[in-house]
Tab-separated table of C-alpha atoms in Angstrom:
chain	number	residue	atom	x	y	z
A	95	UNK	CA	-0.116	-68.826	-36.429
A	96	UNK	CA	0.539	-66.619	-39.443
A	97	UNK	CA	-0.589	-63.048	-38.780
A	98	UNK	CA	-0.714	-59.919	-40.916
A	99	UNK	CA	2.341	-57.761	-40.191
A	100	UNK	CA	2.927	-54.147	-41.174
A	101	UNK	CA	5.689	-51.736	-40.291
A	102	UNK	CA	4.795	-48.111	-40.925
A	103	UNK	CA	6.562	-44.775	-40.601
A	104	UNK	CA	4.492	-42.263	-38.625
A	105	UNK	CA	4.681	-38.440	-38.588
A	106	UNK	CA	6.882	-38.062	-41.683
A	107	UNK	CA	6.650	-38.471	-45.435
A	108	UNK	CA	10.444	-38.587	-45.790
A	109	UNK	CA	11.561	-42.240	-46.053
A	110	UNK	CA	12.813	-43.643	-42.743
A	111	UNK	CA	12.730	-40.273	-40.970
A	112	UNK	CA	9.563	-40.630	-38.907
A	113	UNK	CA	8.798	-42.965	-35.997
A	114	UNK	CA	8.515	-46.639	-37.012
A	115	UNK	CA	5.723	-48.813	-35.667
A	116	UNK	CA	5.120	-52.552	-35.976
A	117	UNK	CA	1.460	-53.575	-36.238
A	118	UNK	CA	0.218	-57.162	-35.859
A	119	UNK	CA	-3.356	-57.723	-37.031
A	120	UNK	CA	-5.753	-60.391	-35.738
A	121	UNK	CA	-3.765	-60.944	-32.557
A	122	UNK	CA	-6.663	-62.310	-30.472
A	123	UNK	CA	-4.972	-65.694	-30.187
A	124	UNK	CA	-1.784	-64.318	-28.666
A	125	UNK	CA	-1.175	-64.394	-24.927
A	126	UNK	CA	0.033	-61.407	-22.921
A	127	UNK	CA	3.449	-63.043	-22.667
A	128	UNK	CA	3.650	-63.574	-26.428
A	129	UNK	CA	2.748	-59.945	-27.134
A	130	UNK	CA	5.387	-58.731	-24.699
A	131	UNK	CA	7.979	-61.072	-26.209
A	132	UNK	CA	7.213	-59.975	-29.780
A	133	UNK	CA	7.440	-56.300	-28.810
A	134	UNK	CA	10.764	-56.936	-27.115
A	135	UNK	CA	11.958	-58.727	-30.254
A	136	UNK	CA	10.915	-56.015	-32.727
A	137	UNK	CA	12.796	-53.596	-30.431
A	138	UNK	CA	10.874	-50.591	-31.719
A	139	UNK	CA	9.629	-47.887	-29.379
A	140	UNK	CA	6.164	-49.471	-29.702
A	141	UNK	CA	4.506	-52.502	-31.273
A	142	UNK	CA	0.728	-52.749	-31.473
A	143	UNK	CA	-1.636	-55.704	-31.597
A	144	UNK	CA	-5.055	-55.282	-33.224
A	145	UNK	CA	-7.914	-57.313	-31.746
A	146	UNK	CA	-11.681	-57.561	-31.924
A	147	UNK	CA	-13.311	-54.744	-29.923
A	148	UNK	CA	-15.088	-55.358	-26.649
A	149	UNK	CA	-16.947	-52.020	-26.732
A	150	UNK	CA	-19.961	-52.016	-29.109
A	151	UNK	CA	-19.054	-48.649	-30.629
A	152	UNK	CA	-15.365	-49.380	-31.250
A	153	UNK	CA	-14.033	-50.429	-34.646
A	154	UNK	CA	-11.092	-52.360	-33.198
A	155	UNK	CA	-9.159	-52.791	-29.967
A	156	UNK	CA	-5.437	-52.163	-29.680
A	157	UNK	CA	-2.826	-53.164	-27.135
A	158	UNK	CA	0.371	-51.142	-27.149
A	159	UNK	CA	3.707	-52.525	-25.984
A	160	UNK	CA	7.162	-51.022	-25.677
A	161	UNK	CA	10.098	-53.468	-25.501
A	162	UNK	CA	9.703	-53.354	-21.713
A	163	UNK	CA	6.066	-52.665	-20.778
A	164	UNK	CA	2.470	-52.209	-21.928
A	165	UNK	CA	1.064	-48.685	-22.322
A	166	UNK	CA	-2.581	-47.610	-21.883
A	167	UNK	CA	-2.214	-45.079	-24.712
A	168	UNK	CA	0.388	-43.718	-27.113
A	169	UNK	CA	0.088	-41.346	-30.046
A	170	UNK	CA	2.089	-42.643	-32.978
A	171	UNK	CA	0.803	-46.211	-32.320
A	172	UNK	CA	-2.739	-44.833	-32.492
A	173	UNK	CA	-2.247	-43.229	-35.899
A	174	UNK	CA	-0.232	-46.154	-37.261
A	175	UNK	CA	-2.745	-48.732	-36.046
A	176	UNK	CA	-5.687	-46.793	-37.476
A	177	UNK	CA	-3.886	-46.499	-40.816
A	178	UNK	CA	-3.208	-50.244	-40.996
A	179	UNK	CA	-6.757	-51.119	-39.936
A	180	UNK	CA	-8.195	-48.795	-42.599
A	181	UNK	CA	-5.750	-50.005	-45.280
A	182	UNK	CA	-7.133	-53.536	-44.920
A	183	UNK	CA	-10.522	-52.344	-46.143
A	184	UNK	CA	-12.320	-52.462	-42.829
A	185	UNK	CA	-15.639	-50.608	-42.581
A	186	UNK	CA	-16.028	-47.943	-39.903
A	187	UNK	CA	-19.153	-47.810	-37.756
A	188	UNK	CA	-19.404	-44.001	-37.792
A	189	UNK	CA	-17.814	-40.954	-39.426
A	190	UNK	CA	-14.585	-41.487	-37.457
A	191	UNK	CA	-12.431	-44.516	-36.682
A	192	UNK	CA	-13.044	-45.362	-33.038
A	193	UNK	CA	-10.117	-47.080	-31.368
A	194	UNK	CA	-10.543	-48.976	-28.114
A	195	UNK	CA	-7.498	-49.085	-25.835
A	196	UNK	CA	-6.765	-49.227	-22.113
A	197	UNK	CA	-7.188	-45.429	-21.921
A	198	UNK	CA	-10.720	-45.658	-23.339
A	199	UNK	CA	-12.208	-44.866	-26.747
A	200	UNK	CA	-9.990	-42.672	-28.969
A	201	UNK	CA	-11.590	-41.060	-32.069
A	202	UNK	CA	-9.286	-40.986	-35.098
A	203	UNK	CA	-10.223	-38.494	-37.816
A	204	UNK	CA	-9.310	-38.438	-41.508
A	205	UNK	CA	-7.844	-35.091	-42.600
A	206	UNK	CA	-6.996	-35.369	-46.276
A	207	UNK	CA	-4.078	-37.804	-46.535
A	208	UNK	CA	-3.411	-37.542	-42.811
A	209	UNK	CA	-4.972	-39.102	-39.743
A	210	UNK	CA	-5.503	-37.280	-36.465
A	211	UNK	CA	-6.511	-38.471	-33.017
A	212	UNK	CA	-8.348	-36.490	-30.378
A	213	UNK	CA	-6.006	-35.889	-27.460
A	214	UNK	CA	-7.223	-37.900	-24.452
A	215	UNK	CA	-7.679	-36.289	-21.030
A	216	UNK	CA	-4.527	-35.889	-18.989
A	217	UNK	CA	-4.278	-37.996	-15.866
A	218	UNK	CA	-1.922	-35.584	-14.140
A	219	UNK	CA	-1.370	-31.870	-14.635
A	220	UNK	CA	0.058	-28.954	-12.698
A	221	UNK	CA	3.489	-27.749	-11.627
A	222	UNK	CA	6.322	-30.222	-11.110
A	223	UNK	CA	7.549	-30.526	-7.523
A	224	UNK	CA	11.048	-29.381	-6.686
A	225	UNK	CA	12.514	-32.848	-6.095
A	226	UNK	CA	11.235	-34.184	-9.423
A	227	UNK	CA	12.355	-31.019	-11.188
A	228	UNK	CA	15.851	-31.223	-9.704
A	229	UNK	CA	16.181	-34.825	-10.932
A	230	UNK	CA	15.021	-33.841	-14.428
A	231	UNK	CA	17.397	-30.890	-14.643
A	232	UNK	CA	20.349	-33.021	-13.569
A	233	UNK	CA	19.450	-35.734	-16.065
A	234	UNK	CA	19.216	-33.254	-18.938
A	235	UNK	CA	22.220	-31.237	-17.696
A	236	UNK	CA	20.187	-28.027	-17.459
A	237	UNK	CA	20.178	-25.156	-14.985
A	238	UNK	CA	16.984	-23.671	-13.473
A	239	UNK	CA	17.516	-20.534	-15.571
A	240	UNK	CA	17.369	-22.654	-18.747
A	241	UNK	CA	13.642	-23.322	-18.375
A	242	UNK	CA	10.557	-21.128	-18.424
A	243	UNK	CA	8.203	-23.614	-16.784
A	244	UNK	CA	7.769	-27.274	-15.832
A	245	UNK	CA	4.421	-29.048	-15.836
A	246	UNK	CA	3.070	-32.565	-15.568
A	247	UNK	CA	1.476	-33.525	-18.866
A	248	UNK	CA	0.642	-37.168	-18.279
A	249	UNK	CA	-1.973	-38.795	-20.513
A	250	UNK	CA	-0.809	-42.351	-19.855
A	251	UNK	CA	2.946	-42.728	-20.327
A	252	UNK	CA	3.777	-40.358	-17.439
A	253	UNK	CA	5.230	-37.282	-19.176
A	254	UNK	CA	6.806	-34.333	-17.405
A	255	UNK	CA	7.403	-31.358	-19.725
A	256	UNK	CA	10.018	-28.638	-19.488
A	257	UNK	CA	9.418	-25.478	-21.522
A	258	UNK	CA	12.697	-23.947	-22.688
A	259	UNK	CA	13.344	-20.515	-24.174
A	260	UNK	CA	14.077	-21.449	-27.801
A	261	UNK	CA	14.304	-24.261	-30.327
A	262	UNK	CA	18.102	-24.062	-30.172
A	263	UNK	CA	17.973	-24.633	-26.419
A	264	UNK	CA	15.918	-27.775	-26.945
A	265	UNK	CA	18.266	-29.102	-29.631
A	266	UNK	CA	21.303	-28.398	-27.433
A	267	UNK	CA	20.193	-30.782	-24.640
A	268	UNK	CA	22.684	-33.597	-24.014
A	269	UNK	CA	21.073	-36.062	-21.583
A	270	UNK	CA	22.973	-38.045	-18.990
A	271	UNK	CA	21.046	-41.295	-19.287
A	272	UNK	CA	22.469	-42.656	-16.049
A	273	UNK	CA	20.546	-39.908	-14.201
A	274	UNK	CA	17.260	-40.336	-16.080
A	275	UNK	CA	16.272	-43.770	-14.771
A	276	UNK	CA	12.502	-44.048	-14.404
A	277	UNK	CA	11.803	-40.611	-15.871
A	278	UNK	CA	9.905	-39.619	-19.013
A	279	UNK	CA	10.643	-36.023	-19.874
A	280	UNK	CA	9.528	-33.869	-22.767
A	281	UNK	CA	11.187	-30.609	-23.747
A	282	UNK	CA	9.574	-27.909	-25.893
A	283	UNK	CA	10.846	-24.594	-27.215
A	284	UNK	CA	9.556	-22.052	-29.724
A	285	UNK	CA	10.988	-21.580	-33.205
A	286	UNK	CA	12.122	-18.098	-34.181
A	287	UNK	CA	10.298	-17.344	-37.468
A	288	UNK	CA	12.800	-14.610	-38.317
A	289	UNK	CA	15.683	-17.087	-38.284
A	290	UNK	CA	14.095	-20.477	-38.916
A	291	UNK	CA	11.036	-19.749	-41.044
A	292	UNK	CA	7.448	-20.895	-40.529
A	293	UNK	CA	7.763	-24.619	-41.300
A	294	UNK	CA	7.043	-25.293	-37.620
A	295	UNK	CA	6.327	-23.233	-34.527
A	296	UNK	CA	7.728	-25.487	-31.771
A	297	UNK	CA	10.556	-27.996	-31.358
A	298	UNK	CA	9.917	-31.054	-29.178
A	299	UNK	CA	12.162	-33.786	-27.768
A	300	UNK	CA	11.222	-36.857	-25.695
A	301	UNK	CA	13.624	-38.555	-23.281
A	302	UNK	CA	12.702	-41.990	-21.905
A	303	UNK	CA	14.642	-43.360	-18.951
A	304	UNK	CA	13.869	-47.049	-19.580
A	305	UNK	CA	16.587	-49.661	-20.003
A	306	UNK	CA	19.743	-47.858	-21.081
A	307	UNK	CA	17.665	-44.768	-21.919
A	308	UNK	CA	16.639	-43.531	-25.338
A	309	UNK	CA	15.164	-40.598	-27.230
A	310	UNK	CA	11.841	-41.150	-28.953
A	311	UNK	CA	11.885	-39.908	-32.576
A	312	UNK	CA	8.346	-38.446	-32.776
A	313	UNK	CA	5.874	-38.758	-29.915
A	314	UNK	CA	2.123	-38.358	-30.371
A	315	UNK	CA	1.151	-38.698	-26.703
A	316	UNK	CA	3.720	-36.117	-25.612
A	317	UNK	CA	2.705	-33.663	-28.334
A	318	UNK	CA	-0.951	-34.144	-27.379
A	319	UNK	CA	-0.315	-33.248	-23.745
A	320	UNK	CA	1.982	-30.355	-24.689
A	321	UNK	CA	-0.688	-28.993	-27.047
A	322	UNK	CA	-3.330	-29.120	-24.322
A	323	UNK	CA	-1.059	-27.242	-21.935
A	324	UNK	CA	0.222	-24.617	-24.403
A	325	UNK	CA	-3.126	-23.880	-26.063
A	326	UNK	CA	-5.052	-23.706	-22.775
A	327	UNK	CA	-2.468	-21.320	-21.324
A	328	UNK	CA	-2.401	-19.107	-24.438
A	329	UNK	CA	1.256	-19.841	-25.212
A	330	UNK	CA	0.431	-21.558	-28.520
A	331	UNK	CA	-2.179	-20.702	-31.171
A	332	UNK	CA	-5.112	-23.011	-31.814
A	333	UNK	CA	-3.314	-24.445	-34.846
A	334	UNK	CA	0.410	-25.075	-35.152
A	335	UNK	CA	3.075	-27.535	-36.325
A	336	UNK	CA	5.614	-29.165	-34.019
A	337	UNK	CA	8.955	-30.483	-35.235
A	338	UNK	CA	10.516	-33.481	-33.510
A	339	UNK	CA	13.440	-35.808	-34.174
A	340	UNK	CA	15.944	-33.345	-35.645
A	341	UNK	CA	18.485	-34.083	-32.916
A	342	UNK	CA	18.621	-37.761	-33.935
A	343	UNK	CA	18.356	-37.416	-37.708
A	344	UNK	CA	14.581	-37.628	-38.086
A	345	UNK	CA	12.143	-35.200	-39.702
A	346	UNK	CA	8.919	-35.567	-37.744
A	347	UNK	CA	6.055	-33.135	-38.179
A	348	UNK	CA	3.058	-33.140	-35.852
A	349	UNK	CA	0.023	-31.102	-36.936
A	350	UNK	CA	-1.982	-29.688	-34.027
A	351	UNK	CA	-5.459	-28.183	-34.333
A	352	UNK	CA	-8.099	-27.217	-31.802
A	353	UNK	CA	-11.514	-28.278	-33.101
A	354	UNK	CA	-14.362	-27.444	-30.777
A	355	UNK	CA	-13.654	-29.125	-27.478
A	356	UNK	CA	-11.007	-31.434	-28.933
A	357	UNK	CA	-7.358	-30.952	-29.719
A	358	UNK	CA	-6.463	-33.045	-32.765
A	359	UNK	CA	-2.964	-34.455	-33.212
A	360	UNK	CA	-2.330	-35.320	-36.842
A	361	UNK	CA	0.386	-36.641	-39.075
A	362	UNK	CA	1.287	-38.720	-42.092
A	363	UNK	CA	1.593	-42.503	-42.059
A	364	UNK	CA	3.541	-44.377	-44.766
A	365	UNK	CA	3.878	-48.179	-45.056
A	366	UNK	CA	7.450	-49.476	-45.223
A	367	UNK	CA	7.211	-53.262	-44.618
A	368	UNK	CA	4.325	-55.484	-45.701
A	369	UNK	CA	4.303	-59.162	-44.772
A	370	UNK	CA	3.377	-61.876	-42.302
A	371	UNK	CA	4.469	-62.730	-38.785
A	372	UNK	CA	4.930	-66.424	-38.002
A	373	UNK	CA	4.279	-67.255	-34.345
């Protein structure tokens, strides 16, 4: 089989400073094992496979794979997949792109040159238990006094979020990957506009304890769950920008906006590789 292949940079307009995503179009003929093998081979944080929808209202169906597992939902794969689907000239069935995935139907909105998805409901919320918190603190080499709060913010991948005092505190984290096995931890801290300007209001980092452990450059699902938590609790305004990736040389920008009952998570998507995948 020869399939349409795109690799796009999500959440940044600066070349090679966002979060890359591989997208394979027309993947209905691939088996589960082939999808998993291809995602392991691309070795990106996620690879997506676009298929014909099974829901009558959906424009397409997507399956999302990391190098190690399949995810029910993820943010930057949602925006990147919607961009690729739209770039191929596909016609939408309504005024939004409606993506079908294992987490349900995800509306994707067009906002100027950007795309934005409606944050899905969280599967788990509330305070983090002491045992889980102790493991997270040890893995990130933090003390209890370093954090303001810890909450579950799981919309599929399983995120736990630690809220730190400042952006500098977030950027100073040095994880011990050997202690983070099986954990997915987000960290968020506020920018100081007096020192750092108004380009963004929050700094975010994402630590994934899979394999040898790695830091995700820019994470839509994590930012979606963080936005729901911070806006609902009055910590964040109804519209803000989050910065992510600075600690690993990226320049991600996630645009958050509360619109009615939805929280929209938006960003730029730029194509970087255009070609075919031979299977």
